[in-house]
Short mmCIF file of C-alpha atoms in Angstrom, two decimals:
data_model
loop_
_atom_site.label_atom_id
_atom_site.label_comp_id
_atom_site.label_asym_id
_atom_site.label_seq_id
_atom_site.Cartn_x
_atom_site.Cartn_y
_atom_site.Cartn_z
CA MET A 1 43.13 -36.99 34.33
CA THR A 2 45.99 -39.24 35.55
CA ALA A 3 46.13 -42.32 37.72
CA VAL A 4 48.36 -41.91 40.78
CA ALA A 5 49.35 -44.58 43.33
CA VAL A 6 48.59 -43.67 46.95
CA LEU A 7 50.04 -45.50 49.96
CA GLY A 8 48.26 -45.38 53.30
CA GLU A 9 47.80 -47.08 56.60
CA SER A 10 44.77 -47.89 58.70
CA CYS A 11 44.92 -47.44 62.44
CA HIS A 12 42.68 -48.85 65.08
CA PRO A 13 41.44 -46.42 67.70
CA SER A 14 43.82 -48.09 70.08
CA GLY A 15 46.71 -46.92 67.93
CA ASP A 16 47.79 -50.30 66.60
CA VAL A 17 48.49 -50.62 62.91
CA HIS A 18 46.21 -53.23 61.39
CA PHE A 19 47.06 -53.21 57.65
CA LEU A 20 48.48 -51.30 54.66
CA PHE A 21 46.55 -50.63 51.44
CA ALA A 22 47.03 -49.15 47.98
CA PHE A 23 44.60 -47.70 45.40
CA ASP A 24 44.49 -45.45 42.31
CA LEU A 25 43.47 -41.82 42.74
CA LEU A 26 42.42 -39.79 39.69
CA LEU A 27 43.80 -36.29 39.77
CA PRO A 28 43.08 -33.43 37.30
CA MET A 29 45.72 -32.99 34.62
CA ASP A 30 46.67 -29.64 33.08
CA ARG A 31 45.24 -29.76 29.53
CA HIS A 32 48.08 -27.71 28.09
CA THR A 33 51.10 -29.45 29.61
CA ARG A 34 49.51 -32.90 29.80
CA GLN A 35 51.04 -33.18 33.36
CA SER A 36 49.44 -33.29 36.75
CA PRO A 37 49.71 -30.22 38.97
CA PRO A 38 52.89 -30.32 41.06
CA THR A 39 52.36 -31.41 44.65
CA GLN A 40 54.40 -31.78 47.81
CA ASP A 41 55.27 -34.80 49.92
CA HIS A 42 52.62 -35.04 52.63
CA GLY A 43 53.21 -37.83 55.09
CA GLY A 44 54.49 -40.34 52.66
CA LEU A 45 51.93 -39.47 49.89
CA LEU A 46 53.69 -39.12 46.51
CA MET A 47 51.40 -37.14 44.18
CA GLY A 48 51.32 -35.47 40.77
CA SER A 49 54.42 -34.54 38.85
CA GLU A 50 56.75 -36.41 41.09
CA LEU A 51 55.63 -39.59 39.35
CA THR A 52 55.95 -38.18 35.77
CA PRO A 53 58.92 -36.73 33.91
CA LYS A 54 59.16 -32.95 34.10
CA GLN A 55 58.96 -30.78 30.92
CA ASP A 56 61.41 -27.97 30.33
CA PRO A 57 59.66 -24.62 30.87
CA LEU A 58 59.26 -22.28 27.89
CA PRO A 59 61.81 -19.43 27.94
CA ILE A 60 59.13 -16.70 27.88
CA THR A 61 57.65 -14.25 30.36
CA CYS A 62 53.97 -13.46 30.87
CA PRO A 63 53.38 -9.79 29.94
CA ASN A 64 50.65 -9.60 32.57
CA CYS A 65 52.10 -11.05 35.78
CA GLY A 66 55.77 -11.36 34.85
CA ARG A 67 56.05 -15.02 35.74
CA LYS A 68 58.28 -17.31 33.70
CA ASP A 69 57.11 -20.67 34.96
CA ARG A 70 54.15 -22.57 33.58
CA GLN A 71 53.91 -20.66 30.28
CA VAL A 72 52.25 -22.98 27.76
CA LYS A 73 51.37 -22.89 24.07
CA ALA A 74 47.72 -22.04 23.35
CA GLY A 75 47.26 -22.58 19.62
CA ALA A 76 47.70 -20.18 16.70
CA THR A 77 45.55 -17.34 15.45
CA GLY A 78 46.10 -15.77 12.07
CA GLY A 79 49.29 -17.74 11.65
CA ILE A 80 50.78 -16.34 14.91
CA GLN A 81 51.63 -18.58 17.89
CA ARG A 82 49.64 -17.86 21.05
CA TYR A 83 50.62 -18.64 24.67
CA LYS A 84 48.87 -18.88 28.03
CA CYS A 85 50.11 -18.10 31.51
CA VAL A 86 48.61 -20.85 33.71
CA PRO A 87 48.90 -18.95 37.02
CA CYS A 88 47.08 -15.78 35.86
CA GLY A 89 45.17 -17.15 32.85
CA ARG A 90 46.40 -14.44 30.48
CA ARG A 91 46.63 -15.37 26.76
CA TYR A 92 49.16 -13.49 24.69
CA SER A 93 51.42 -13.51 21.64
CA LEU A 94 55.09 -12.66 21.35
CA ASP A 95 54.83 -11.85 17.63
CA VAL A 96 54.40 -8.09 17.13
CA ARG A 97 54.04 -8.23 13.36
CA PRO A 98 50.85 -6.72 11.88
CA ARG A 99 48.03 -9.23 11.73
CA ALA A 100 48.10 -9.91 8.05
CA TYR A 101 48.57 -13.11 6.13
CA ALA A 102 51.34 -13.53 3.65
CA SER A 103 50.24 -13.32 0.04
CA ALA A 104 51.76 -16.75 -0.52
CA LEU A 105 49.48 -18.25 2.13
CA ARG A 106 46.48 -16.59 0.55
CA GLU A 107 47.42 -17.84 -2.91
CA GLN A 108 47.98 -21.34 -1.53
CA ALA A 109 44.51 -21.34 -0.01
CA VAL A 110 42.92 -20.22 -3.29
CA GLN A 111 44.82 -22.88 -5.22
CA MET A 112 43.78 -25.64 -2.79
CA HIS A 113 40.13 -24.62 -2.93
CA ALA A 114 40.20 -24.37 -6.73
CA SER A 115 41.52 -27.93 -6.89
CA GLY A 116 38.46 -29.21 -5.03
CA THR A 117 39.49 -29.06 -1.37
CA SER A 118 36.71 -27.85 0.90
CA ILE A 119 37.04 -24.53 2.70
CA ARG A 120 37.08 -26.23 6.11
CA LYS A 121 39.87 -28.60 5.11
CA VAL A 122 41.90 -25.75 3.61
CA ALA A 123 41.50 -23.78 6.84
CA HIS A 124 42.60 -26.75 8.94
CA ALA A 125 45.63 -27.43 6.77
CA LEU A 126 46.85 -23.83 6.81
CA GLY A 127 45.95 -23.00 10.40
CA VAL A 128 43.48 -20.21 9.61
CA SER A 129 39.76 -19.81 10.12
CA PRO A 130 37.22 -21.07 7.54
CA GLN A 131 35.81 -17.53 7.25
CA THR A 132 39.23 -16.23 6.23
CA VAL A 133 39.52 -18.87 3.51
CA SER A 134 35.99 -18.05 2.35
CA ASN A 135 36.86 -14.35 2.07
CA TRP A 136 39.99 -15.16 0.08
CA THR A 137 38.16 -17.38 -2.40
CA ARG A 138 35.41 -14.80 -2.95
CA THR A 139 37.68 -11.84 -3.63
CA ALA A 140 40.54 -13.56 -5.43
CA SER A 141 40.83 -13.69 -9.20
CA PRO A 142 40.93 -17.16 -10.75
CA PRO A 143 44.23 -18.88 -9.86
CA SER A 144 46.79 -19.45 -12.51
CA ALA A 145 47.54 -22.97 -13.70
CA PRO A 146 51.17 -23.40 -14.76
CA ASP A 147 50.51 -26.70 -16.52
CA VAL A 148 47.77 -25.24 -18.71
CA PRO A 149 48.70 -23.42 -21.94
CA GLY A 150 48.44 -19.65 -21.65
CA PRO A 151 45.39 -17.77 -22.90
CA THR A 152 45.12 -16.46 -26.42
CA ARG A 153 45.80 -12.82 -27.19
CA ALA A 154 42.10 -11.99 -27.17
CA GLU A 155 41.48 -13.81 -23.88
CA SER A 156 44.47 -12.26 -22.11
CA SER A 157 43.16 -8.77 -22.84
CA ILE A 158 40.16 -9.36 -20.58
CA LYS A 159 41.11 -8.38 -17.05
CA PRO A 160 39.13 -8.97 -13.85
CA ARG A 161 37.11 -5.97 -12.74
CA THR A 162 38.88 -3.88 -10.11
CA THR A 163 37.16 -3.86 -6.70
CA ILE A 164 37.42 -1.54 -3.71
CA VAL A 165 39.54 -4.22 -2.06
CA ASP A 166 42.16 -3.71 -4.78
CA VAL A 167 41.93 0.07 -4.44
CA ALA A 168 42.23 -0.12 -0.65
CA ARG A 169 45.30 -2.34 -0.88
CA HIS A 170 46.95 -0.05 -3.44
CA ALA A 171 46.18 3.11 -1.45
CA GLY A 172 47.13 1.57 1.89
CA VAL A 173 43.76 2.22 3.53
CA SER A 174 40.79 0.14 4.61
CA THR A 175 37.83 -0.75 2.39
CA ALA A 176 35.64 1.30 4.75
CA THR A 177 37.73 4.36 3.92
CA ILE A 178 37.24 3.73 0.20
CA SER A 179 33.49 3.38 0.75
CA ASN A 180 33.37 6.64 2.71
CA ASP A 181 35.23 8.41 -0.08
CA LEU A 182 32.84 7.10 -2.75
CA ASN A 183 29.79 8.13 -0.73
CA ASP A 184 31.31 11.37 0.57
CA LYS A 185 30.92 10.32 4.19
CA GLY A 186 33.08 10.75 7.26
CA ARG A 187 36.11 12.93 7.82
CA MET A 188 39.16 12.36 5.71
CA SER A 189 42.36 14.26 5.03
CA GLN A 190 42.96 15.69 1.60
CA LYS A 191 46.15 13.65 1.39
CA THR A 192 44.19 10.43 1.85
CA ARG A 193 41.59 11.45 -0.74
CA LEU A 194 44.29 12.19 -3.28
CA ARG A 195 45.95 8.85 -2.59
CA ILE A 196 42.63 7.09 -3.15
CA GLU A 197 41.99 9.01 -6.38
CA ASP A 198 45.44 8.09 -7.67
CA ALA A 199 44.81 4.42 -6.86
CA MET A 200 41.50 4.52 -8.73
CA LYS A 201 43.15 6.01 -11.78
CA VAL A 202 46.00 3.53 -11.79
CA LEU A 203 43.65 0.55 -11.38
CA TYR A 204 40.96 1.92 -13.76
CA PHE A 205 38.38 1.63 -11.00
CA THR A 206 34.79 2.81 -11.45
CA PRO A 207 32.07 2.30 -8.83
CA ASN A 208 29.45 -0.34 -9.60
CA ALA A 209 26.54 1.55 -11.13
CA LEU A 210 23.87 -0.80 -9.78
CA VAL A 211 25.26 -0.62 -6.24
CA GLN A 212 25.35 3.16 -6.42
CA ALA A 213 21.80 3.15 -7.77
CA ILE A 214 20.56 1.07 -4.84
CA ARG A 215 22.20 3.39 -2.35
CA HIS A 216 21.05 6.64 -3.94
CA ARG A 217 17.79 5.31 -5.46
CA ARG A 218 18.81 6.75 -8.81
CA THR A 219 20.32 5.04 -11.84
CA HIS A 220 20.52 8.18 -14.02
CA THR A 221 19.08 6.03 -16.79
CA LEU A 222 15.84 6.50 -18.72
CA GLY A 223 14.11 3.60 -20.40
CA LEU A 224 12.74 3.90 -23.93
CA LEU A 225 10.23 1.56 -25.53
CA SER A 226 9.49 2.72 -29.05
CA TYR A 227 7.56 1.47 -32.03
CA GLY A 228 9.04 1.86 -35.49
CA ILE A 229 12.62 0.87 -34.59
CA TYR A 230 12.51 -2.18 -36.86
CA GLU A 231 11.59 -0.07 -39.91
CA LEU A 232 14.22 2.65 -39.46
CA VAL A 233 16.71 1.19 -41.93
CA LYS A 234 14.38 0.84 -44.89
CA ASP A 235 12.08 3.82 -44.20
CA ILE A 236 14.42 6.39 -42.66
CA GLU A 237 13.21 9.19 -44.97
CA TYR A 238 9.59 8.48 -44.12
CA SER A 239 10.04 7.77 -40.43
CA ILE A 240 8.72 10.02 -37.72
CA VAL A 241 10.67 7.97 -35.15
CA ALA A 242 14.18 8.96 -36.28
CA PRO A 243 13.96 12.70 -35.47
CA ILE A 244 12.32 11.96 -32.11
CA LEU A 245 15.07 9.49 -31.17
CA ALA A 246 17.74 12.02 -32.10
CA ALA A 247 16.08 14.66 -29.92
CA ILE A 248 15.71 12.24 -27.01
CA ASN A 249 19.40 11.44 -27.21
CA ARG A 250 20.42 15.10 -27.17
CA ALA A 251 18.08 16.00 -24.30
CA ALA A 252 19.08 13.01 -22.20
CA ASP A 253 22.75 13.81 -22.69
CA ALA A 254 22.15 17.41 -21.62
CA ALA A 255 20.38 16.18 -18.47
CA ALA A 256 23.19 13.68 -17.65
CA TYR A 257 20.98 10.65 -18.33
CA ASP A 258 21.75 7.49 -20.24
CA VAL A 259 19.00 5.92 -22.35
CA LEU A 260 18.24 2.21 -22.20
CA LEU A 261 16.48 1.06 -25.38
CA TYR A 262 14.10 -1.83 -24.74
CA THR A 263 13.47 -4.35 -27.49
CA GLY A 264 10.29 -6.34 -27.94
CA TRP A 265 7.46 -4.01 -28.93
CA PRO A 266 4.04 -5.29 -27.70
CA HIS A 267 2.80 -6.46 -31.11
CA ARG A 268 6.02 -8.39 -31.76
CA ALA A 269 6.53 -12.07 -30.93
CA ARG A 270 8.86 -11.14 -28.07
CA SER A 271 6.98 -8.58 -26.03
CA ARG A 272 7.72 -6.99 -22.68
CA THR A 273 5.74 -7.38 -19.49
CA GLY A 274 5.08 -4.39 -17.29
CA SER A 275 7.26 -5.81 -14.54
CA ASP A 276 10.30 -5.61 -16.84
CA PHE A 277 10.32 -1.85 -16.32
CA LEU A 278 9.97 -2.01 -12.53
CA ASN A 279 13.21 -3.87 -11.74
CA GLY A 280 15.08 -0.77 -10.61
CA GLN A 281 17.28 -0.34 -13.69
CA ILE A 282 15.67 2.93 -14.82
CA ASP A 283 14.47 6.12 -13.13
CA GLY A 284 11.66 6.68 -15.63
CA LEU A 285 10.19 5.39 -18.89
CA LEU A 286 9.61 7.04 -22.26
CA TRP A 287 6.69 5.25 -23.91
CA MET A 288 6.72 6.19 -27.60
CA SER A 289 3.61 4.86 -29.25
CA PRO A 290 0.54 6.34 -30.92
CA GLN A 291 -1.56 3.42 -29.70
CA SER A 292 -4.63 4.49 -27.79
CA TYR A 293 -4.12 2.12 -24.88
CA HIS A 294 -2.03 -0.79 -23.71
CA PRO A 295 -2.42 -2.62 -20.37
CA GLN A 296 1.33 -2.57 -19.76
CA LEU A 297 1.23 1.20 -19.47
CA ARG A 298 -1.30 1.09 -16.64
CA PHE A 299 0.66 -1.65 -14.89
CA VAL A 300 3.86 0.41 -14.99
CA ALA A 301 2.08 3.55 -13.82
CA ASP A 302 0.44 1.70 -10.93
CA GLY A 303 3.89 0.40 -9.99
CA GLY A 304 5.02 3.96 -9.27
CA LEU A 305 7.52 4.43 -12.11
CA PRO A 306 7.42 7.91 -13.72
CA VAL A 307 6.25 7.53 -17.33
CA MET A 308 6.00 10.00 -20.20
CA SER A 309 4.02 9.00 -23.27
CA LEU A 310 4.90 10.40 -26.68
CA MET A 311 2.31 10.75 -29.47
CA THR A 312 -0.77 9.80 -27.45
CA ARG A 313 -2.72 11.72 -24.84
CA ARG A 314 -5.02 8.81 -24.01
CA VAL A 315 -3.05 7.52 -21.05
CA PRO A 316 -3.90 6.11 -17.61
CA ASP A 317 -3.85 8.21 -14.46
CA GLY A 318 -0.35 9.01 -13.33
CA VAL A 319 1.18 9.08 -16.83
CA GLY A 320 2.39 12.28 -18.46
CA TYR A 321 2.38 12.93 -22.19
CA VAL A 322 3.66 15.23 -24.89
CA VAL A 323 1.80 15.32 -28.22
CA ALA A 324 1.29 17.57 -31.20
CA ASP A 325 -2.06 19.31 -31.60
CA ASN A 326 -3.57 16.74 -33.96
CA VAL A 327 -7.10 18.10 -33.60
CA GLY A 328 -6.08 21.69 -34.23
CA GLY A 329 -3.78 20.80 -37.12
CA ILE A 330 -6.46 19.04 -39.18
CA ARG A 331 -9.02 21.67 -38.25
CA ASP A 332 -6.73 24.38 -39.65
CA LEU A 333 -6.13 22.28 -42.76
CA VAL A 334 -9.87 21.97 -43.46
CA GLN A 335 -10.32 25.69 -42.98
CA TYR A 336 -7.45 26.33 -45.38
CA LEU A 337 -9.08 24.14 -48.06
CA VAL A 338 -12.41 25.86 -47.59
CA SER A 339 -10.68 29.21 -48.03
CA ARG A 340 -9.46 27.89 -51.40
CA GLY A 341 -13.01 27.20 -52.53
CA HIS A 342 -13.44 23.52 -51.63
CA THR A 343 -16.78 22.49 -50.16
CA ARG A 344 -16.65 18.72 -50.76
CA ILE A 345 -13.75 17.66 -48.57
CA ALA A 346 -13.18 13.95 -47.94
CA PHE A 347 -11.24 12.32 -45.10
CA LEU A 348 -9.07 9.24 -45.67
CA GLY A 349 -7.58 7.49 -42.66
CA ALA A 350 -8.19 5.15 -39.76
CA THR A 351 -8.84 5.16 -36.03
CA ILE A 352 -6.31 2.53 -35.01
CA THR A 353 -4.18 4.98 -33.03
CA SER A 354 -4.79 7.84 -30.65
CA ASP A 355 -3.45 10.54 -32.95
CA PHE A 356 -5.56 9.27 -35.88
CA VAL A 357 -8.67 9.49 -33.72
CA ASP A 358 -7.76 13.09 -32.88
CA ARG A 359 -7.26 13.93 -36.56
CA ALA A 360 -10.69 12.53 -37.45
CA THR A 361 -12.10 14.73 -34.69
CA GLY A 362 -10.26 17.75 -36.11
CA TYR A 363 -11.73 17.04 -39.56
CA ARG A 364 -15.28 17.20 -38.24
CA GLU A 365 -14.56 20.28 -36.14
CA GLY A 366 -13.12 22.01 -39.22
CA LEU A 367 -16.31 21.33 -41.18
CA VAL A 368 -18.43 22.69 -38.35
CA ALA A 369 -16.23 25.77 -37.98
CA THR A 370 -16.65 26.61 -41.69
CA GLY A 371 -20.37 25.83 -41.87
CA ILE A 372 -20.00 22.82 -44.19
CA ALA A 373 -22.27 19.86 -43.60
CA HIS A 374 -20.58 16.63 -42.65
CA ASP A 375 -21.14 13.84 -45.20
CA PRO A 376 -20.32 10.37 -43.73
CA GLU A 377 -20.10 8.97 -47.29
CA ILE A 378 -16.83 10.78 -47.91
CA GLU A 379 -15.26 10.04 -44.53
CA SER A 380 -13.34 6.75 -44.43
CA THR A 381 -11.70 5.71 -41.17
CA ASP A 382 -11.35 1.99 -41.89
CA VAL A 383 -8.79 1.74 -44.70
CA ALA A 384 -8.42 -1.93 -45.69
CA GLY A 385 -5.41 -3.81 -46.96
CA ASP A 386 -1.76 -3.50 -46.03
CA GLN A 387 -1.78 -0.34 -43.93
CA TRP A 388 -1.50 2.55 -46.44
CA SER A 389 -0.82 0.49 -49.56
CA ARG A 390 -2.37 1.47 -52.87
CA VAL A 391 -4.27 -1.82 -52.90
CA GLY A 392 -5.88 -0.91 -49.60
CA ILE A 393 -7.09 2.56 -50.53
CA ALA A 394 -7.95 2.05 -54.21
CA PRO A 395 -11.53 0.81 -53.55
CA VAL A 396 -12.27 3.86 -51.41
CA LEU A 397 -11.02 6.32 -54.02
CA ASP A 398 -12.92 4.57 -56.81
CA ARG A 399 -16.14 4.74 -54.83
CA TRP A 400 -15.73 8.47 -54.24
CA LEU A 401 -14.89 9.21 -57.86
CA GLN A 402 -18.06 7.42 -59.03
CA MET A 403 -20.31 9.59 -56.84
CA GLN A 404 -22.62 12.09 -58.53
CA ASP A 405 -21.06 14.84 -56.44
CA PRO A 406 -17.50 13.63 -55.79
CA PRO A 407 -15.13 15.39 -53.40
CA THR A 408 -12.70 17.98 -54.71
CA ALA A 409 -10.20 17.66 -51.88
CA ILE A 410 -8.97 14.76 -49.75
CA VAL A 411 -7.52 15.20 -46.26
CA CYS A 412 -5.27 12.21 -45.58
CA VAL A 413 -4.37 11.21 -42.06
CA GLU A 414 -0.63 11.13 -42.86
CA ASP A 415 1.89 11.86 -45.62
CA ILE A 416 2.60 8.37 -47.01
CA LEU A 417 -1.13 7.76 -47.39
CA ALA A 418 -1.42 11.07 -49.25
CA ALA A 419 1.42 10.10 -51.63
CA ASN A 420 -0.28 6.79 -52.49
CA ALA A 421 -3.60 8.58 -53.06
CA ILE A 422 -1.97 11.07 -55.45
CA GLU A 423 -0.40 8.28 -57.52
CA LEU A 424 -3.74 6.43 -57.79
CA LEU A 425 -5.57 9.60 -58.83
CA ARG A 426 -3.02 10.31 -61.55
CA GLU A 427 -3.30 6.74 -62.82
CA ARG A 428 -7.04 7.37 -63.21
CA GLY A 429 -6.46 10.47 -65.30
CA LEU A 430 -7.03 13.10 -62.63
CA ARG A 431 -4.74 16.06 -62.16
CA VAL A 432 -3.45 17.03 -58.73
CA PRO A 433 -4.25 19.67 -57.65
CA GLU A 434 -6.39 20.90 -60.54
CA ASP A 435 -8.97 18.09 -60.31
CA MET A 436 -8.34 16.97 -56.75
CA ALA A 437 -6.40 18.60 -53.92
CA VAL A 438 -4.66 16.25 -51.49
CA THR A 439 -3.12 16.95 -48.08
CA GLY A 440 -1.13 14.93 -45.56
CA PHE A 441 0.06 15.19 -41.98
CA ASN A 442 3.47 14.91 -40.23
CA ASP A 443 5.82 16.61 -42.74
CA VAL A 444 8.34 13.75 -42.81
CA PRO A 445 11.66 14.53 -44.56
CA ALA A 446 10.55 13.00 -47.87
CA THR A 447 7.30 14.97 -48.09
CA GLU A 448 8.87 17.82 -50.01
CA GLN A 449 9.92 15.46 -52.81
CA LEU A 450 6.92 13.11 -52.80
CA CYS A 451 4.70 13.69 -55.83
CA GLY A 452 6.17 17.13 -56.42
CA GLY A 453 5.54 18.28 -52.84
CA ILE A 454 2.58 17.60 -50.53
CA THR A 455 0.73 20.18 -48.48
CA THR A 456 0.85 18.94 -44.91
CA VAL A 457 0.84 19.74 -41.20
CA HIS A 458 4.27 19.93 -39.61
CA GLN A 459 4.74 18.05 -36.35
CA PRO A 460 7.57 19.37 -34.12
CA PHE A 461 9.21 15.98 -33.67
CA SER A 462 12.42 17.37 -32.19
CA GLU A 463 10.44 19.37 -29.65
CA ILE A 464 8.39 16.30 -28.75
CA GLY A 465 11.54 14.31 -27.97
CA ARG A 466 13.22 17.12 -26.06
CA ILE A 467 10.22 18.06 -23.94
CA ALA A 468 9.43 14.41 -23.20
CA VAL A 469 12.86 13.99 -21.59
CA GLU A 470 12.65 17.30 -19.73
CA ARG A 471 9.17 16.58 -18.37
CA LEU A 472 10.10 13.02 -17.41
CA ASN A 473 13.06 14.38 -15.49
CA ALA A 474 10.68 16.82 -13.80
CA MET A 475 8.35 13.96 -12.85
CA ILE A 476 11.28 12.09 -11.33
CA GLN A 477 12.05 15.19 -9.25
CA GLY A 478 8.43 15.38 -8.05
CA THR A 479 6.82 17.90 -10.41
CA PRO A 480 2.98 17.63 -10.41
CA LEU A 481 1.47 15.58 -13.22
CA SER A 482 -0.57 18.55 -14.46
CA GLU A 483 2.68 20.20 -15.54
CA CYS A 484 3.78 17.09 -17.43
CA ARG A 485 0.93 16.85 -19.92
CA ILE A 486 1.88 18.97 -22.90
CA THR A 487 0.19 19.65 -26.27
CA LEU A 488 2.48 21.38 -28.76
CA PRO A 489 1.27 23.67 -31.55
CA VAL A 490 1.64 22.67 -35.22
CA ARG A 491 1.83 24.66 -38.46
CA LEU A 492 0.64 24.28 -42.04
CA VAL A 493 3.17 23.71 -44.81
CA ILE A 494 1.66 24.62 -48.19
CA ARG A 495 3.04 22.84 -51.26
CA SER A 496 1.98 22.00 -54.81
CA SER A 497 -0.60 19.31 -53.99
CA THR A 498 -3.18 22.03 -53.20
CA GLU A 499 -4.24 25.05 -55.21
CA PRO A 500 -7.29 27.24 -54.92
CA GLN A 501 -10.27 26.47 -57.14
CA SER A 502 -12.20 29.39 -58.54
CA SER A 503 -12.95 32.25 -56.22
#
């Protein structure tokens, strides 16, 4: 608004002039020119621009109405001067350059923000919007600092990860076009696709796996939680885990899956919670444990993640499994010993795992199948001491050997236990197999050399690993659970720890 002097006169109805007066009149002022609207001389009234100095008009023409007068500046957008035509109200720009900021302006904004200047202040200083500055600071790599010594050789080799923004800039297309190419959406010329592919190769660009997983609901990664990993180095020749892991790796590779190995087995100090497996990083879980039950397994199954258990068939609803025929293997072993003339057959083991429980069941079924009475005195399922150590099993063997009718054969629940039993028997003056036959289970790589060779039951470890991956993949694809619960056949391997008694 502007104050303008107005001169007037007051007349009596008779026509005589009585007095003159003056007052200030507030008139609207153009907010762009800071001048009052031009007026004319009406009966001695001097108004508007006639009382203020005139401003030279801008030498531009409105593209809408063609007028050249009263063209005023109207701020800047994107670094480009804008104008307004006062008569028609049209806003326009004379700059026909593409609406893109100079790289120097972008770098200056990043440098200012890195030095502690707020985004709003940077935007005000450079004449751009705060959102533009925010976008620059989020996508830019850390600014260089000339006054700081350069990075070491090792540090300089670490480059920022290439983004689709970099690819789009290099290929001369929009980020939306890059996204469409990655997701195979929209229509696009072959020339554009090739240009994008070349840019990706030059910039070493690979799509973010987690982002792709969210979009497609697939990570192409299988989780693996396995017992026995800690003991692989020292017990590789006795491990049943090593051949299974090798088979899992081969099968996963054939199915285009990666395998994520989880640390922290449940009985360790650092254990996993069930929710660790439900964070979207894996498509399914391989649970390799002979334990009969663990609450984590039910939690994961209830969470909807496909799970395949290896080495135990005692699993919650919704969980598949692949196991060897533990019951049938021991049953066949008992029948084999009976066919060699043994009628007092002992069982040495434990029931701490699912497969051991099945082997104890197979022992009893074998006795029933051959018509031999079961004697609880020569069945031990609670071996004391350090797992299968000689100290742990020595009291059991001594008690059996002192019986009036001692056993003539011992079925051990696994190979290492059988090897320890053979050594203890030989220390006590017994010959194996002449005085006592001993068998194992698993057929680990060292079994053929242990104690001259141990008769055992061969578990198809490679098949267990391969089928576990194949069935888990089938579960992920929607195969019914009934087709993902597999029991594999086993076979006897006869060695020197057993010989027939008299016929």
